Coordinates of C-alpha atoms in Angstrom, one line a residue:
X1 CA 0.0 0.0 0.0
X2 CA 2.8 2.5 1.2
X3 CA 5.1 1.1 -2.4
X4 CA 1.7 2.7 -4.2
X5 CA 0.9 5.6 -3.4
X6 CA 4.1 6.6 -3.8
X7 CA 4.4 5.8 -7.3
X8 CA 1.1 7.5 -7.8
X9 CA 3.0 10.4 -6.9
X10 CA 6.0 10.2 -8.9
X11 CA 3.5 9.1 -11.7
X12 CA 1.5 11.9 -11.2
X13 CA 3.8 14.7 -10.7
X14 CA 5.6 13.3 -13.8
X15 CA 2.4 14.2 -15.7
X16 CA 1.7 17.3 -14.2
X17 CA 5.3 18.3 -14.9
X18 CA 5.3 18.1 -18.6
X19 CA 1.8 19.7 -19.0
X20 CA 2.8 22.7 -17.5
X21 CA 6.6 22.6 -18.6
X22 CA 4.3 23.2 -22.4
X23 CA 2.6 26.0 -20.7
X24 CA 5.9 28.6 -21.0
X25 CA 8.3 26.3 -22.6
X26 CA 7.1 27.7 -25.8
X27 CA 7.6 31.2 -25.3
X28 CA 11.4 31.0 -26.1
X29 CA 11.7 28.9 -29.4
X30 CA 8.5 31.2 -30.9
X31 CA 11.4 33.2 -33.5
X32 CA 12.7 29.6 -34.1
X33 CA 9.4 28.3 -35.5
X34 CA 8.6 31.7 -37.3
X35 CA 11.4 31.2 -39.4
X36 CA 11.5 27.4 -39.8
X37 CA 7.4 26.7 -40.7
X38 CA 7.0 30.5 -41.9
X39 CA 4.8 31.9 -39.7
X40 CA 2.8 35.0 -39.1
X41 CA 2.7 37.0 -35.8
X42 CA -1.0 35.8 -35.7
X43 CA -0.1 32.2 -36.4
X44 CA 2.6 32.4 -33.6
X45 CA -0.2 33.8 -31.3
X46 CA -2.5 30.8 -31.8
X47 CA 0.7 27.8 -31.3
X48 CA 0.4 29.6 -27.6
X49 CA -3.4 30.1 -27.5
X50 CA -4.5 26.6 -29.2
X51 CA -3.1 25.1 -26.1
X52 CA -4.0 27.3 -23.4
X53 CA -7.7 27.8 -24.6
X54 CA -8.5 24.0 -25.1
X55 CA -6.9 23.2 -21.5
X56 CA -9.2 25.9 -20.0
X57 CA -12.4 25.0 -22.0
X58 CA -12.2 20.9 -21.0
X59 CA -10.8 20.5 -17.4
X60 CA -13.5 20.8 -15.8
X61 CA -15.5 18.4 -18.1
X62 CA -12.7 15.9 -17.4
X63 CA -12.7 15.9 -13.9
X64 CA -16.9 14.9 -13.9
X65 CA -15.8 12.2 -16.5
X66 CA -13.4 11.0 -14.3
X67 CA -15.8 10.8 -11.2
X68 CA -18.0 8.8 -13.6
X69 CA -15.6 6.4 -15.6
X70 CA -12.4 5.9 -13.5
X71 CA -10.0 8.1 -12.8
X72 CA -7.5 5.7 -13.8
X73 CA -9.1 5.4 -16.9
X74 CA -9.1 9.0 -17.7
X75 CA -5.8 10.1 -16.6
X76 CA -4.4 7.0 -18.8
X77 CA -6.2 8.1 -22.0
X78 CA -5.4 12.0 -21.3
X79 CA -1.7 11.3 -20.8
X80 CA -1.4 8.9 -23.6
X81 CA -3.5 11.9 -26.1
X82 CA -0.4 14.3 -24.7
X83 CA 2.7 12.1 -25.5
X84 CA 0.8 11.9 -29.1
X85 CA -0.1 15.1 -29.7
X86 CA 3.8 15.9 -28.8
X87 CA 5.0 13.6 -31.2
X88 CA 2.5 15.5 -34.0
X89 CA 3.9 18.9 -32.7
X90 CA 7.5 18.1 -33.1
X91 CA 6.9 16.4 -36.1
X92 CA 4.9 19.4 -37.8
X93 CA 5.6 20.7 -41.3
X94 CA 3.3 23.8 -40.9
X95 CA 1.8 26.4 -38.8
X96 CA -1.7 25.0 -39.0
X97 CA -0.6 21.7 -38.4
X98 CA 1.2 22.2 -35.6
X99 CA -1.7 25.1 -34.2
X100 CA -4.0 21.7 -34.4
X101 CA -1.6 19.5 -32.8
X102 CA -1.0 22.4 -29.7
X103 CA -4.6 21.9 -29.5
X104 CA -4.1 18.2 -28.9
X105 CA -1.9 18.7 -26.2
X106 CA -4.5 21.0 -24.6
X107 CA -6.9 18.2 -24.7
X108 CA -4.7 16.0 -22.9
X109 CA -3.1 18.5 -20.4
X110 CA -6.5 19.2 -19.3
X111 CA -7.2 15.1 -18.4
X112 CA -4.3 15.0 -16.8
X113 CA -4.7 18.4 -14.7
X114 CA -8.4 17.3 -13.3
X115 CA -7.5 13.9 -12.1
X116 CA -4.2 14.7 -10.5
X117 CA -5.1 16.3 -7.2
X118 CA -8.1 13.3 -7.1
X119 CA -5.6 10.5 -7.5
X120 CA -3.5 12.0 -4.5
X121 CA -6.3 12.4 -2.6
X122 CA -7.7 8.8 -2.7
X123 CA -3.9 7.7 -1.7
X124 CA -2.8 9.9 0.9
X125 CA -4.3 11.5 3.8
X126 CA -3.5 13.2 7.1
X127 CA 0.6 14.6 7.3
X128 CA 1.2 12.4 4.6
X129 CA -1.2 14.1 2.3
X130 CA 0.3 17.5 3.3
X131 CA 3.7 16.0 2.1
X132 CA 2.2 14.7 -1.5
X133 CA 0.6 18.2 -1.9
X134 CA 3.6 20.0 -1.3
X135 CA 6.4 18.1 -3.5
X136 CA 2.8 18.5 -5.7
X137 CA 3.0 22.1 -5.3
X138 CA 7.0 22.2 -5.8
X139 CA 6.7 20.4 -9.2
X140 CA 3.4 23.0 -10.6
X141 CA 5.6 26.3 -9.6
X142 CA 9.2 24.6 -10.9
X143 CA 7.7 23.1 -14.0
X144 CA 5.7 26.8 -14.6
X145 CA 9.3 28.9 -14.0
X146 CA 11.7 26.6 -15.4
X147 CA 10.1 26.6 -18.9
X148 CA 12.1 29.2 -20.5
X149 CA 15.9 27.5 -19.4
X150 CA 14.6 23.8 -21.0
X151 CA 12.9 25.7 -23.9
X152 CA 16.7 27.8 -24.2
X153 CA 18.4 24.5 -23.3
X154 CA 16.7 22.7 -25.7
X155 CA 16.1 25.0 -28.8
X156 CA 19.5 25.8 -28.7
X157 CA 21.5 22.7 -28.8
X158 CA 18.6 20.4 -30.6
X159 CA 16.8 22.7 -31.7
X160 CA 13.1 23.9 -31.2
X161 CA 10.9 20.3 -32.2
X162 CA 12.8 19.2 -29.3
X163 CA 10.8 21.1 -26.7
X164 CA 8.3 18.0 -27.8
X165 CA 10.0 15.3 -28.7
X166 CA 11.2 15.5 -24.9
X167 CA 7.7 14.4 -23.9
X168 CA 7.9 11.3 -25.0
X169 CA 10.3 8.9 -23.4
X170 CA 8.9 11.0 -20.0
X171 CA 5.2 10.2 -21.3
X172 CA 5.6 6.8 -22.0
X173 CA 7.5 5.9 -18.3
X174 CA 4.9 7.5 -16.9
X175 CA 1.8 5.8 -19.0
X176 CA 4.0 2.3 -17.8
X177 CA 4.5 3.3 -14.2
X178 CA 0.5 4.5 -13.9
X179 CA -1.1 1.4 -15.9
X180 CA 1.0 -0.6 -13.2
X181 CA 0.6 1.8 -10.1
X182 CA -2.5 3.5 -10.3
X183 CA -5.4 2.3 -8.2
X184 CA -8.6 2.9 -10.1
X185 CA -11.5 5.2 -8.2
X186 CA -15.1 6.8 -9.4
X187 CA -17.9 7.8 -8.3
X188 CA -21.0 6.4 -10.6
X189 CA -23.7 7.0 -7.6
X190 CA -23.2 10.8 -7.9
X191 CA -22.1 11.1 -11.1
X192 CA -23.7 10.8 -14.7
X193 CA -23.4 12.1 -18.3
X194 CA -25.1 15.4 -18.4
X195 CA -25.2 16.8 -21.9
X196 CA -26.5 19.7 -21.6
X197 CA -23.6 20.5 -18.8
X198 CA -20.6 19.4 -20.9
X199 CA -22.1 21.6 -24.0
X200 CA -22.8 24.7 -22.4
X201 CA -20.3 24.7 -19.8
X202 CA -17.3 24.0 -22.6
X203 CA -18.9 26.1 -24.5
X204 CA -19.6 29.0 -22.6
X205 CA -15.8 28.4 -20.9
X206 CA -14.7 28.5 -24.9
X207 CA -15.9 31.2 -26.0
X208 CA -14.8 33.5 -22.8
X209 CA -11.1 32.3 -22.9
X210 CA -11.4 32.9 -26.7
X211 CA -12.7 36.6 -26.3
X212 CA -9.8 36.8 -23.5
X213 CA -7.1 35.4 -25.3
X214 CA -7.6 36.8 -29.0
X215 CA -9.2 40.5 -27.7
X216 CA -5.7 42.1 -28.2
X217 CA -5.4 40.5 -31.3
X218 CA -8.7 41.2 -32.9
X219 CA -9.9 44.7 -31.1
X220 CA -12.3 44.5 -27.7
X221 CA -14.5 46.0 -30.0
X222 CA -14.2 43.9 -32.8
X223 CA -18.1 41.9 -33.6
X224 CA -16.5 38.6 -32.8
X225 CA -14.8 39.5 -29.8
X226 CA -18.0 41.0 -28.7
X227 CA -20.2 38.4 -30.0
X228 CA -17.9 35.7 -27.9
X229 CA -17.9 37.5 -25.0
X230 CA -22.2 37.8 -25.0
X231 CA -22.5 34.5 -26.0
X232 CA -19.9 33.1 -23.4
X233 CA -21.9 34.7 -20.9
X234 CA -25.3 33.3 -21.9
X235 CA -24.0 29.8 -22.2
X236 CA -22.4 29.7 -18.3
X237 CA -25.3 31.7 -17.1
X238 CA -28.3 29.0 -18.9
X239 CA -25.7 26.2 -17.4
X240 CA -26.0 27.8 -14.0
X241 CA -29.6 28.6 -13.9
X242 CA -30.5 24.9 -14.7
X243 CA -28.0 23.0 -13.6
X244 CA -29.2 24.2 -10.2
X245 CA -32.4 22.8 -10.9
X246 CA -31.2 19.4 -11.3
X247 CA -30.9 17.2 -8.3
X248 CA -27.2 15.3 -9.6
X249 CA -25.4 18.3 -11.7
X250 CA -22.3 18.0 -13.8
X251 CA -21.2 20.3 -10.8
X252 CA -22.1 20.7 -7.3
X253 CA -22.9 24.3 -6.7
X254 CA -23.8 23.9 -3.3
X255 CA -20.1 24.4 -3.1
X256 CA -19.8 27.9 -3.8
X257 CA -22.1 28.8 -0.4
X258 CA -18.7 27.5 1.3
X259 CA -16.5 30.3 1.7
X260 CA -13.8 28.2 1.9
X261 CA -14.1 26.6 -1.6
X262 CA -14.7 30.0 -2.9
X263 CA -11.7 31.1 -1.4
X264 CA -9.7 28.4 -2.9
X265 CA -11.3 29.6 -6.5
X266 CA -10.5 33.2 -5.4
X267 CA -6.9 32.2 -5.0
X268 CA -6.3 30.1 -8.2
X269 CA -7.2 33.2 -10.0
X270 CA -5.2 35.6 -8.5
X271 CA -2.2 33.7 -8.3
X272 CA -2.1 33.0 -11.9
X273 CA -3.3 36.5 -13.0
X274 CA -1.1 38.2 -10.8
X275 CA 2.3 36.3 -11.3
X276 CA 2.4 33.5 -14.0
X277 CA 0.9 35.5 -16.7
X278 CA 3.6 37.7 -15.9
X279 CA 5.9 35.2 -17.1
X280 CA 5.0 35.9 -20.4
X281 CA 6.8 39.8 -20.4
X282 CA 9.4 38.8 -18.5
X283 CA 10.6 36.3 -21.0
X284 CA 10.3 39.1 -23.6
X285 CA 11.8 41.6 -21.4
X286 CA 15.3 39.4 -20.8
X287 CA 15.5 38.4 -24.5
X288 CA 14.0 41.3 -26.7
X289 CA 15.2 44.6 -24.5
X290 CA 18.4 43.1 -22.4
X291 CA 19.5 40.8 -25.5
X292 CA 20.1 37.3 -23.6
X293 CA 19.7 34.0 -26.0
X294 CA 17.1 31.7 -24.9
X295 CA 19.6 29.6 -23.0
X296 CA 20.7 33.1 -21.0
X297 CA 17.2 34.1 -20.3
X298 CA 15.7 30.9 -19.2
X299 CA 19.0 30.5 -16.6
X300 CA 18.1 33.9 -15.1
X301 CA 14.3 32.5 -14.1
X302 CA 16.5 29.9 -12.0
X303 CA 16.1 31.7 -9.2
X304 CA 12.3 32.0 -8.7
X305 CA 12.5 28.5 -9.8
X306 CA 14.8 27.1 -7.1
X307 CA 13.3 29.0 -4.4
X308 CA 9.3 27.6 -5.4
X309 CA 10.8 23.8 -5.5
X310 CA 12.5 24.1 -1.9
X311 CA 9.3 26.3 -0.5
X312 CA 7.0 24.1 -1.6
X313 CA 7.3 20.5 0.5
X314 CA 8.1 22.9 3.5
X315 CA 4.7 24.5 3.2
X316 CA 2.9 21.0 2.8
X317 CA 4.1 19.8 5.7
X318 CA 3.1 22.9 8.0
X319 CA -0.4 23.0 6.4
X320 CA -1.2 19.8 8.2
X321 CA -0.3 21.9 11.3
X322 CA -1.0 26.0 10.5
X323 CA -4.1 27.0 9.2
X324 CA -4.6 27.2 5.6
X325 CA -5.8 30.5 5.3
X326 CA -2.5 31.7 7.1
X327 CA -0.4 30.1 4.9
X328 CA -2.4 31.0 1.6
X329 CA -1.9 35.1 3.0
X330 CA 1.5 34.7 3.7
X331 CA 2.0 33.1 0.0
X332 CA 0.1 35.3 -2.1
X333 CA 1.3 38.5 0.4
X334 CA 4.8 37.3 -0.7
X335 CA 3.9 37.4 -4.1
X336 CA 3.1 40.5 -4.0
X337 CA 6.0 42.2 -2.0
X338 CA 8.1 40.0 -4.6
X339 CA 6.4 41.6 -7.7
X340 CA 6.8 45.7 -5.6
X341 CA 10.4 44.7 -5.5
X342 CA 10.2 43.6 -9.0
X343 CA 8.5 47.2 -9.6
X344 CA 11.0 50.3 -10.7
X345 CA 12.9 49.0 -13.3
X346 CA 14.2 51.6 -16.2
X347 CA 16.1 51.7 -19.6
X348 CA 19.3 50.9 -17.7
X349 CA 18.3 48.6 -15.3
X350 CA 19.9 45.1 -15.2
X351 CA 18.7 42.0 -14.8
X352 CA 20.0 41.9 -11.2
X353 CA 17.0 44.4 -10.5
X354 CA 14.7 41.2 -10.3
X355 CA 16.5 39.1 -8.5
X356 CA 15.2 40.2 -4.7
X357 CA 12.1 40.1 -6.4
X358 CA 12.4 36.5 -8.2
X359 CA 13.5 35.1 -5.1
X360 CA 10.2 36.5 -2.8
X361 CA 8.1 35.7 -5.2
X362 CA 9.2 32.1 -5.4
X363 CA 8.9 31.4 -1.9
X364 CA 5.5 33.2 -2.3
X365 CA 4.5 30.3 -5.2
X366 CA 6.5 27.4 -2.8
X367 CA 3.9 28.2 -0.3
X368 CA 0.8 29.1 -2.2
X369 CA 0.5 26.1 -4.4
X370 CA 0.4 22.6 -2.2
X371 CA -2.1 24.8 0.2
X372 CA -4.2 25.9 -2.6
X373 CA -4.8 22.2 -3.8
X374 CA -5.4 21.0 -0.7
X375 CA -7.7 23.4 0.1
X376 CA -9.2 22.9 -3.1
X377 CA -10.3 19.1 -2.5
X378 CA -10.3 19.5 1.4
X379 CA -13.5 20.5 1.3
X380 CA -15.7 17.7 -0.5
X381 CA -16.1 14.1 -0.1
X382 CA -12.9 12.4 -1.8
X383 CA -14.9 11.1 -4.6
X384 CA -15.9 14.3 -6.0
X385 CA -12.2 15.4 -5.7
X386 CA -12.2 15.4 -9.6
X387 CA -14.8 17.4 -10.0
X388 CA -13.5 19.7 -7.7
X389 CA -9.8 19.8 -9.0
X390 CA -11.8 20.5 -12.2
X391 CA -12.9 23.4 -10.8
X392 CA -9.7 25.0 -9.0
X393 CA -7.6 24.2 -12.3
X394 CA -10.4 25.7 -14.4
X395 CA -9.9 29.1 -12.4
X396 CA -6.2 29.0 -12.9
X397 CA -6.6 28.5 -16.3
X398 CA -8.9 31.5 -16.4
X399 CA -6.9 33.7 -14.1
X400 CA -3.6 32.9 -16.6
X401 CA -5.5 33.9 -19.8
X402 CA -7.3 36.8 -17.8
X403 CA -4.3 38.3 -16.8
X404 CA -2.4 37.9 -19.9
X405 CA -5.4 39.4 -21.7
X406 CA -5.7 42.5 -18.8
X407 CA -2.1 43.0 -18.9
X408 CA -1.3 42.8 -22.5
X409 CA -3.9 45.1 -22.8
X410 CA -2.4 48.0 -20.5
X411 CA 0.8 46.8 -22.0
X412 CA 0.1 47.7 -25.5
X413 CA -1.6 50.8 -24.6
X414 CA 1.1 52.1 -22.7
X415 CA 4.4 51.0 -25.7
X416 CA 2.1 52.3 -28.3
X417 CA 1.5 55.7 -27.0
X418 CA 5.2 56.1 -26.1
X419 CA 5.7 54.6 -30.0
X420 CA 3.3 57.4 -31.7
X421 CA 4.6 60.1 -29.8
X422 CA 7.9 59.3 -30.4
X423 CA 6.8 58.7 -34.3
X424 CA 5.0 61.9 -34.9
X425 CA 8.3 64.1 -33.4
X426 CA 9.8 62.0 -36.8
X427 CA 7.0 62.9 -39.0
X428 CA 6.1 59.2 -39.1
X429 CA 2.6 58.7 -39.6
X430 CA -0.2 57.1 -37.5
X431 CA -1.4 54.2 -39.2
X432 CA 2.9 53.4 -38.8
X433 CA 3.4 54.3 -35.8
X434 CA 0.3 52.2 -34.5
X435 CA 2.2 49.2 -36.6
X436 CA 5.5 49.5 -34.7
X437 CA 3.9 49.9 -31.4
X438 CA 2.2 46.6 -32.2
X439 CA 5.5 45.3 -33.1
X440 CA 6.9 46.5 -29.6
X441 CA 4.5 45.3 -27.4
X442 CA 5.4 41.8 -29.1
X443 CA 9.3 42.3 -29.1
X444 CA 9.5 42.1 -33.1
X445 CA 10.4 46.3 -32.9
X446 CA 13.5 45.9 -35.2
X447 CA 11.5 43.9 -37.9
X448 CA 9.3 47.1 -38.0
X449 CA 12.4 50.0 -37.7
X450 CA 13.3 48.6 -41.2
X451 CA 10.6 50.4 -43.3
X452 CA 10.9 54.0 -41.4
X453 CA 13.9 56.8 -42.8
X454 CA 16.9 56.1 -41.4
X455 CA 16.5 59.2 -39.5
X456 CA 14.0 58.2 -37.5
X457 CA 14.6 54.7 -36.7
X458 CA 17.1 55.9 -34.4
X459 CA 14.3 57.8 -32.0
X460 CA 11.3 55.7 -32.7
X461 CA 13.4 52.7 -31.7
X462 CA 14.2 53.9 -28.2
X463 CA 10.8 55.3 -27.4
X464 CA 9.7 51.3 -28.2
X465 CA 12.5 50.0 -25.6
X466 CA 11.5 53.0 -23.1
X467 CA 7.8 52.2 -23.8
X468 CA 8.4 48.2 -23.8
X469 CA 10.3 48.6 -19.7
X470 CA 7.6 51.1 -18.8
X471 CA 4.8 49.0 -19.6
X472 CA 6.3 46.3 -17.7
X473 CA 7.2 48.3 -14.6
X474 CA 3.3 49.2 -14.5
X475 CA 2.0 45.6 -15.3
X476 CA 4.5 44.8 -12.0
X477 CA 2.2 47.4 -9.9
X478 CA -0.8 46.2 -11.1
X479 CA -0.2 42.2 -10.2
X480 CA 1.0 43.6 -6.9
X481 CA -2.4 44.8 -5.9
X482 CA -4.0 41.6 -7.7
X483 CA -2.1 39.3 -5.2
X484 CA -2.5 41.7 -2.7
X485 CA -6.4 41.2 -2.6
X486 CA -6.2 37.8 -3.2
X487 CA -4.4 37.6 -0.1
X488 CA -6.7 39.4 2.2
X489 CA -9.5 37.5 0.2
X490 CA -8.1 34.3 1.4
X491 CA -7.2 35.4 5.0
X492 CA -11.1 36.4 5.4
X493 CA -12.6 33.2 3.4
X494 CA -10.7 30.0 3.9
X495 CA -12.0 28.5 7.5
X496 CA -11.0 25.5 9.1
X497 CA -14.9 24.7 9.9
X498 CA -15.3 24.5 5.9
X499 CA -13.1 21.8 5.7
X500 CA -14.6 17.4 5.4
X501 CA -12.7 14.9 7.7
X502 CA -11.4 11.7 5.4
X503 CA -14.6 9.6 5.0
X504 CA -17.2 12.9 5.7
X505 CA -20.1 14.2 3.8
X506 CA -20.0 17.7 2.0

C-alpha cells in the first residue's frame, strides 16, 4: 500500500510536470518556429493560445468524466493523447498543423490536470497528504518557471521540435508506471453524463477564454470578440440557472455557499493573473530589451524556480499543522511584496534588479501552491475530488488567460502611446506608428524600424525600448495589488470549519 501511493505520486507529478513545462516552454523557441514553418505573428499567437484555450475549455469536463468512468481510466487516455499530440507537434511541417496539434496537447493536459489532485487524494491523507501536496505544489511552480531555461536549453542545442519530442520517453515511463501503479476510483452514484452541462459549460468556458485570449489580437471592440464575450456569458449563465435545478449536476454548486471553496477559486485566479501571466513579459523583457539567447534568459528565471521547489514541500508539511488561510496570505502577500520589488525598473536597469524580487516571489508560489490544492479538494467528499480539481484548475486557467489578456492590454496601450509620440516628433505617420507599437509590445520592434527613414529609426526605436520597460514596470504594480487582494481575500474566506474529515459528507 505504502510502495503505491508513492508511485502514484512520482506518476502523477511526472504528468503534471510536462503539462505545465508546455505552458511557457514555448515562449522562447517562438522566432525559431517563425522562421523554420513561416509563420505569421498571428499564427505564432494561436501555437500559444490553441493550447491554453483547449486546456481551460475541458478541465473541468474531465474531472466529472473522471468521477464517472475511472480516474484511472481518464488520466491513462489523457496522458497517452499528450505524448501523441507531442509527437505531431515536433513532427509538424506547418503552422496549422502544428496550431491543431498544440490543441491536442490541450486536450490531454487538461485530463491530466483534473484527475491529478483526485488520484493524491484517494492515496494519501492526514501529514502524509500535506507532504504529496507540497512536492505537488513544488513540481506546478518549478515546471511553470523553469520553462524558458529547457525551452533555451533545448532550442539551442537540438533545436526547437525538441521542446516536444522531450515528452515522450517522460510520457511513455509514466503511461508504464501509472497502468502498473495507479489504483482505479469513481464515483458512478453521484455522477452521470449530463449533456447539456458538458455543451454549455465547454462552450460558454470557450468562447470567454477565446474573447480573452484573442481580444488584443482582434480589437475588444471587434463583432466577434463582442459576440464571444455575449454568448460566453449566456452559455455559463443558462448552465447555472438549470444545472441548479437538477438534483445530480455535472457540478455541485452547493459548493460555492462554502467560503472556503470559494476562497480556494478566489486564489487560483489571482495567483495565476497576478504572477504567471507575468511570465510571459518577463521572458520578452530578458530576451528582446536586455538581449540574452534563450539559454541566457531561461538561466536567469533559476532563481524563482529554485526557491518555489524548496518552498514548496516545506509548506505542505506545515499545512497539516498551521491554518490554511494563514499560509495562503503569507503566499500570495509574498507574491506580492516579490512583484513591488520587482516594480522600478528603467532603460538601464539590469537584470539583477529582479533578482530580490524573483526570489520572494518564489517562496510566495513554494507556499501558495500545495495549500491551494489541498484546500481545493479539502472540502468535499474524496470522490468528488475530480470534480472539484476541475474546478480549481479551471480558475487557474482563467486567471492565466485573464491576466495575460488584462495586462497585455495596458501593456500595449502604454508601448504604443510612447511609439506614436515618439513617431510623430519624426514625422512618421499614424497608421505606422500604430504598426511599430504593435511590433513592440510583441518584441518584433527591429522587424518594423526597417521600413521607417533612417532618420527616424534611431528615435522611434528607443521610445519602443522605453515604452516596452515602462509597460512592464506598471503591469509589476498592477499584479501587486492583484495578489494583494487575493491575499486578504483568502485570509477572510478560507475557515477551518469549511473543511470534510477523510470519509465525511459535504
Amino acid at each position: 500500500m505504502l510502495e503505491r501511493k508513492w508511485w502514484t505520486l512520482v506518476a502523477v507529478c511526472a504528468a503534471i510536470f510536462m503539462l505545465l513545462l508546455d505552458i511557457t516552454i514555448v515562449n522562447v523557441a517562438l522566432p525559431d518556429i517563425e522562421r523554420e514553418l513561416g509563420a505569421s505573428f498571428d499564427e505564432l499567437q494561436w501555437v500559444i493560445d490553441a493550447y491554453a484555450l483547449t486546456l481551460a475549455t475541458l478541465v473541468l469536463t474531465a474531472g466529472s468524466l473522471a468521477d464517472l468512468f475511472g480516474r484511472k481510466r481518464v488520466f491513462l487516455g489523457g496522458l497517452a493523447c499528450f505524448v501523441v499530440a507531442s509527437a505531431l507537434c515536433g513532427a509538424a511541417t506547418g503552422p496549422l498543423f502544428l496550431i491543431l496539434a498544440r490543441g491536442g496537447q490541450g486536450i490531454g493536459g487538461a485530463i491530466m490536470f483534473a484527475t491529478s489532485l483526485a488520484l493524491l487524494s484517494q492515496e494519501f491523507h492526514g501529514r502524509e497528504r500535506g507532504t504529496a501536496f507540497g512536492i505537488w505544489g513544488a513540481t506546478v511552480g518549478a515546471a511553470v518557471a523553469i520553462g524558458p531555461l529547457a525551452g533555451g536549453v533545448l532550442t539551442t542545442t537540438l533545436g526547437w521540435r525538441w521542446i516536444f519530442f522531450v515528452n515522450l520517453p517522460v510520457g511513455a515511463a509514466a503511461l508504464a508506471l501509472s497502468a502498473a501503479r495507479l489504483r482505479e476510483s469513481s464515483d458512478p452514484q453521484h455522477s452521470r453524463l449530463d449533456p447539456f452541462g458538458l455543451v454549455t459549460f465547454s462552450g460558454g468556458i470557450f468562447l470567454l477564454i477565446f474573447a480573452l485570449v484573442r481580444g488584443n489580437a482582434l480589437g475588444w471592440q471587434s463583432p466577434t470578440i463582442v459576440g464571444c464575450l455575449a454568448g460566453g456569458i449566456a452559455l455559463l449563465a443558462s448552465f447555472v440557472v438549470l444545472e441548479a435545478r437538477r438534483e445530480r449536476s455535472m457540478i455541485d454548486l452547493t459548493l460555492f455557499r462554502k467560503p472556503a471553496f470559494v476562497g480556494a477559486q478566489i486564489v487560483a485566479f489571482t495567483i495565476s493573473a497576478g504572477i504567471f501571466a507575468m511570465f510571459l513579459y518577463l521572458t520578452l523583457y530578458l530576451q528582446n530589451i536586455l538581449g540574452y539567447s534563450p539559454l541566457q534568459a531561461g538561466l536567469r528565471f533559476l532563481p524563482i524556480s529554485i526557491v518555489a521547489f524548496v518552498t514548496a514541500p516545506v509548506a505542505g508539511k506545515l499545512s497539516a499543522h498551521a491554518p490554511p488561510r494563514a499560509l495562503l496570505g503569507v503566499g500570495l502577500g509574498l507574491v506580492a511584496v516579490g512583484l513591488v520589488l520587482m516594480h522600478g525598473i528603467d532603460t538601464s536597469s539590469s537584470w539583477l534588479h529582479l533578482l530580490p524580487g524573483f526570489l520572494v516571489a518564489g517562496a510566495g508560489i513554494g507556499i501558495t501552491n500545495p495549500v491551494l490544492a489541498s484546500t481545493a479538494i479539502g472540502v468535499v467528499r474524496t470522490e468528488r475530488a475530480g470534480m472539484a480539481s476541475g474546478i480549481n484548475t479551471t480558475f487557474r486557467q482563467v486567471g492565466i488567460a485573464t491576466g495575460i489578456a488584462a495586462l497585455g492590454a495596458i501593456f500595449e496601450h502604454h508601448v504604443q502611446t510612447r511609439v506614436a509620440e515618439a513617431a510623430a516628433r519624426a514625422g512618421v505617420s499614424a497608421s505606422e506608428s500604430g504598426r511599430i507599437g504593435r511590433a513592440a509590445a510583441s518584441g518584433r520592434v527591429e522587424e518594423a524600424l526597417r521600413s521607417l527613414p533612417a532618420g527616424a529609426r534611431h528615435a522611434v526605436a528607443q521610445a519602443a525600448r522605453a515604452g516596452f520597460v515602462g509597460g512592464l514596470d506598471e503591469l509589476f504594480a498592477i499584479g501587486a495589488v492583484v495578489s494583494a487582494a487575493g491575499a486578504l481575500l483568502a485570509f477572510a474566506l478560507v475557515r477551518r470549519r469549511d473543511f470534510v474529515a477523510p470519509g465525511g459528507s459535504g
